[in-house]
Amino acid sequence: ANNGLSYKYYQPANGDQATDDDRYDAMKAAAEGGAKVIVAAGFMQATALTKAAAEFTDVKFVFVDRDSAVTTEDGTALKNVLGICFQEEQCGYLAGYAVVKEGFEKLGFTGGGGGTNPACVRYGYGFAQGANAAAAEMGKTVELNYTWQYGNSYSPSSELQALVNGWYNNGTEVIFCCGGNMYQSVAKAAAENDAYMVGVDTDQSPLSETIITSAMKGLSAAVETALTDIEGGEWSEIAATNGNFGLEDGDYIGLPTDDDSWNFESFTKDEYEAVKAKIASGEITVDNSSDDATKPTVSEFTKVNYIQ
């Protein structure tokens, strides 16, 4: 809109049950419809996007949530694909820090992909580190239940709901759920126990009254930056690369701060902005290691119960 360009949303058939073929057909329709740039969001786009980008080499593809090159079967990187990824550990840190500063001492984390999805792993690592940092500042110890069980499909399940319901029954106050529609199971359990959860990726507070905050990635802001660079003639510099957006690059990471979504009573917006600025300046460095998905870095201020 800012540049007087036309745009259209090509929705794959079958909604949340879309197949790789459905996603490819949508990209094919966009390319044949004259799209010069196609933005595809989510790691599940990989198979379809690889096929479409190899076929439509004159079209530029922006792949959101991709942290490595897109290659053909022989390992050749496709030159018409730009990957966009995020430092999820930073927004996980902010969420963990915030809930402990708010006064919560019994926390939970449940992640999608069974511990094999790097983005989900980074969220969990950051959440544990942020909680640990806040606990250290406050001179107290917090407890964190940590699991990848029942998250392989990123879908809600009775098993996941039963697991986290048990956590809430045993005193867990807030759970960070990271993994697609898994949040539905956690939100139901939280509602049944008059407890809370943390949303992920976007501001999920409209989805459930139990969501106290959300660990957000600046999806729209990062895509707009990429499209602005493309429109400005910088494709040759960014093609076949992977932008890794974090707070040091701009306002690409954070918690929702509008009045409708800010549900904290003790943790203030000024305190939030202060810790966010420390991450942006490098004063606080958040570990993004994902070599061992089950073991985030914490200290004596956080007791982690690993449920495997």
XYZ file of C-alpha atoms in Angstrom:
308
model
C 0.000 0.000 0.000
C 2.840 2.418 0.842
C 4.340 1.911 -2.601
C 1.166 1.719 -4.672
C 1.573 -1.998 -5.338
C -1.170 -4.586 -5.672
C -1.299 -7.535 -3.325
C -3.455 -10.598 -2.783
C -3.805 -13.404 -0.238
C -3.715 -16.844 -1.843
C -5.080 -19.150 0.840
C -4.190 -22.832 0.473
C -7.147 -25.180 0.207
C -8.344 -27.136 3.249
C -7.430 -24.549 5.883
C -5.474 -25.964 8.821
C -5.587 -29.376 7.138
C -3.733 -28.081 4.077
C -1.235 -30.447 2.463
C 2.071 -29.674 0.756
C 0.217 -29.900 -2.558
C -2.384 -27.398 -1.348
C 0.336 -24.961 -0.342
C 2.211 -25.448 -3.615
C -0.993 -24.875 -5.612
C -1.525 -21.558 -3.804
C 2.050 -20.429 -4.560
C 1.717 -21.570 -8.180
C -1.514 -19.604 -8.526
C 0.200 -16.517 -7.091
C 3.178 -16.823 -9.448
C 1.002 -17.434 -12.489
C -1.210 -14.557 -11.368
C 1.716 -12.177 -11.751
C 3.119 -11.955 -8.223
C 6.681 -10.643 -8.220
C 7.185 -11.448 -4.521
C 5.509 -14.241 -2.543
C 5.570 -14.226 1.259
C 5.046 -17.626 2.884
C 4.848 -17.892 6.657
C 5.618 -20.929 8.800
C 8.078 -23.808 8.710
C 5.435 -26.120 7.200
C 5.749 -24.194 3.922
C 9.187 -25.710 3.235
C 8.332 -28.529 0.829
C 5.889 -26.487 -1.227
C 8.090 -23.405 -1.290
C 11.166 -25.336 -2.381
C 9.230 -26.785 -5.311
C 7.656 -23.456 -6.266
C 10.866 -21.433 -5.961
C 12.765 -23.927 -8.141
C 10.029 -23.702 -10.774
C 9.364 -19.961 -10.732
C 12.915 -18.620 -10.642
C 11.896 -15.067 -11.596
C 9.701 -14.755 -8.504
C 11.209 -13.678 -5.182
C 10.113 -15.726 -2.159
C 10.205 -14.450 1.430
C 10.097 -17.450 3.793
C 9.070 -16.451 7.318
C 10.393 -18.665 10.140
C 13.197 -20.175 8.076
C 16.652 -20.147 9.680
C 18.641 -21.952 6.983
C 19.055 -21.865 3.217
C 16.399 -23.429 0.995
C 18.118 -25.942 -1.259
C 17.291 -28.291 -4.097
C 17.869 -32.050 -3.824
C 21.512 -31.667 -4.890
C 22.161 -29.131 -2.124
C 22.124 -26.023 -4.314
C 20.809 -22.948 -2.476
C 17.930 -21.285 -4.266
C 18.924 -17.714 -5.074
C 15.362 -16.416 -5.188
C 14.525 -17.150 -1.536
C 15.074 -14.901 1.481
C 14.644 -16.522 4.873
C 13.406 -14.559 7.876
C 13.970 -15.926 11.368
C 13.856 -14.471 14.860
C 15.715 -14.605 18.132
C 12.855 -16.283 19.966
C 15.033 -16.696 23.029
C 14.762 -12.937 23.582
C 10.957 -12.797 23.693
C 10.905 -15.991 25.773
C 13.290 -14.259 28.199
C 11.018 -11.224 28.465
C 8.004 -13.420 29.202
C 9.821 -15.458 31.867
C 11.237 -12.321 33.452
C 7.825 -10.629 33.480
C 5.841 -13.427 35.123
C 8.376 -13.862 37.924
C 8.521 -10.105 38.504
C 4.733 -10.199 38.674
C 5.073 -12.586 41.604
C 4.573 -16.041 40.118
C 6.883 -18.682 41.558
C 5.599 -21.956 40.095
C 5.916 -21.982 36.318
C 5.549 -24.393 33.431
C 6.756 -24.713 29.843
C 5.337 -27.062 27.236
C 6.783 -26.989 23.727
C 5.891 -28.272 20.286
C 7.838 -30.521 17.970
C 9.095 -32.853 20.638
C 12.174 -30.695 21.159
C 13.213 -30.835 17.490
C 11.885 -27.422 16.427
C 14.697 -24.871 16.953
C 12.313 -21.920 17.347
C 10.318 -23.675 20.079
C 13.553 -24.701 21.783
C 14.798 -21.116 21.762
C 11.509 -19.926 23.274
C 11.897 -22.425 26.124
C 15.554 -21.569 26.711
C 14.729 -17.884 26.890
C 11.744 -18.361 29.185
C 13.835 -20.291 31.706
C 16.659 -17.730 31.603
C 14.314 -14.771 32.042
C 12.585 -16.417 34.990
C 15.963 -17.232 36.520
C 17.227 -13.653 36.107
C 14.146 -12.161 37.751
C 14.314 -14.673 40.608
C 17.989 -13.813 41.175
C 17.164 -10.108 41.327
C 14.378 -10.785 43.815
C 16.479 -13.173 45.890
C 14.074 -16.094 45.675
C 13.819 -19.485 44.031
C 11.206 -20.378 41.431
C 10.135 -23.799 40.184
C 9.714 -24.673 36.496
C 8.076 -27.779 35.021
C 9.562 -28.312 31.554
C 8.386 -30.779 28.920
C 8.132 -31.652 25.227
C 5.547 -34.371 25.781
C 2.404 -34.378 23.638
C 3.673 -31.606 21.369
C 4.864 -33.511 18.305
C 1.839 -32.574 16.210
C 1.522 -28.991 17.538
C -2.139 -29.836 18.140
C -4.379 -29.823 21.208
C -4.896 -33.208 22.838
C -6.609 -34.739 25.845
C -3.212 -36.080 26.964
C -1.636 -32.619 26.999
C -4.634 -31.134 28.779
C -4.477 -33.853 31.432
C -0.730 -33.278 31.925
C -0.951 -29.522 32.452
C -4.161 -29.869 34.448
C -2.112 -31.979 36.866
C 0.508 -29.245 36.989
C -2.098 -26.623 37.820
C -3.662 -28.884 40.436
C -0.256 -29.183 42.092
C 0.237 -25.429 42.310
C 1.638 -24.308 38.936
C 0.439 -20.747 38.409
C 1.363 -19.941 34.806
C 2.439 -22.073 31.822
C 4.206 -20.893 28.657
C 2.791 -22.928 25.766
C 4.808 -22.796 22.573
C 3.582 -24.826 19.612
C 0.695 -24.008 17.276
C -2.765 -24.973 18.489
C -1.410 -26.723 21.579
C -2.428 -23.590 23.456
C -6.078 -24.695 23.332
C -5.384 -27.574 25.728
C -3.413 -25.363 28.109
C -6.006 -22.583 28.008
C -8.765 -25.045 28.918
C -6.763 -26.425 31.831
C -5.867 -22.907 32.999
C -9.519 -21.853 32.921
C -10.549 -24.910 34.906
C -7.991 -24.073 37.591
C -8.351 -20.273 37.660
C -4.721 -20.034 36.501
C -2.756 -18.393 33.686
C -0.749 -19.106 30.576
C 1.638 -17.229 28.240
C 0.832 -16.997 24.538
C 3.336 -17.194 21.697
C 4.302 -15.579 18.368
C 1.510 -12.983 18.367
C -0.678 -11.324 20.999
C -2.939 -14.257 21.808
C -4.836 -12.548 24.632
C -8.071 -12.269 22.562
C -8.121 -16.085 22.366
C -8.439 -16.714 26.105
C -8.896 -14.716 29.292
C -6.220 -16.941 30.863
C -3.435 -15.441 28.716
C -1.557 -12.984 30.893
C 0.975 -12.010 28.202
C 2.457 -13.293 24.946
C 6.041 -13.790 23.772
C 5.796 -12.059 20.417
C 7.880 -11.998 17.271
C 7.579 -8.963 15.012
C 6.302 -10.951 12.058
C 4.681 -8.020 10.289
C 7.573 -5.657 11.010
C 10.170 -8.107 9.694
C 8.192 -8.822 6.522
C 7.720 -5.101 5.938
C 11.474 -4.578 6.353
C 12.194 -7.335 3.824
C 9.692 -5.987 1.303
C 11.042 -2.455 1.743
C 14.552 -3.727 1.018
C 13.293 -5.545 -2.080
C 11.429 -2.477 -3.306
C 14.567 -0.425 -2.661
C 16.593 -2.596 -5.016
C 18.586 -4.455 -2.373
C 17.627 -7.999 -3.391
C 21.120 -8.853 -4.601
C 22.432 -8.194 -1.078
C 19.818 -10.218 0.811
C 18.940 -13.059 -1.588
C 19.738 -16.584 -0.353
C 20.390 -15.204 3.161
C 18.530 -15.560 6.441
C 17.760 -12.426 8.397
C 17.880 -13.127 12.127
C 15.754 -10.428 13.716
C 16.286 -9.471 17.346
C 16.104 -6.405 19.573
C 19.555 -5.225 18.498
C 18.059 -4.763 14.999
C 14.972 -2.834 16.071
C 11.614 -3.444 17.696
C 11.205 -6.995 16.392
C 10.756 -8.769 19.740
C 8.535 -8.053 22.713
C 5.442 -8.412 24.855
C 2.120 -6.695 24.062
C 1.894 -3.362 25.872
C -1.464 -1.920 24.882
C -3.906 -1.494 27.740
C -6.166 -4.342 26.629
C -3.282 -6.857 26.653
C -1.157 -5.642 29.585
C -2.493 -7.791 32.422
C 0.313 -7.300 34.945
C -0.347 -5.503 38.215
C 3.108 -5.543 39.848
C 5.425 -5.639 36.824
C 5.374 -2.199 35.204
C 5.806 -1.076 31.616
C 8.839 0.976 32.681
C 10.480 -2.140 34.117
C 9.667 -3.989 30.909
C 11.190 -1.284 28.716
C 14.302 -1.224 30.909
C 15.051 -4.948 30.561
C 14.182 -4.816 26.866
C 16.713 -1.995 26.397
C 19.391 -4.051 28.164
C 18.876 -6.899 25.708
C 18.968 -4.491 22.774
C 22.239 -2.934 23.978
C 23.891 -6.265 24.674
C 24.057 -5.732 28.434
C 21.910 -8.852 28.721
C 22.782 -11.762 26.434
C 20.285 -14.581 26.117
C 21.668 -18.040 25.343
C 20.138 -19.446 22.159
C 21.748 -22.867 22.252
C 19.509 -25.734 21.232
C 21.988 -28.608 21.391
C 20.103 -30.170 24.272
C 16.431 -29.298 23.971
C 15.602 -30.542 27.450
C 18.175 -28.569 29.458
C 17.953 -24.754 29.398
C 20.619 -22.743 31.205
C 19.607 -21.696 34.732
C 21.242 -21.213 38.129
C 20.433 -22.004 41.724
C 17.510 -19.568 41.624
C 15.460 -21.880 39.387
C 14.569 -25.494 40.085
C 13.695 -27.192 36.797
C 11.648 -30.397 36.768
C 12.254 -32.107 33.425
C 9.326 -34.231 32.328
C 10.346 -36.513 29.452
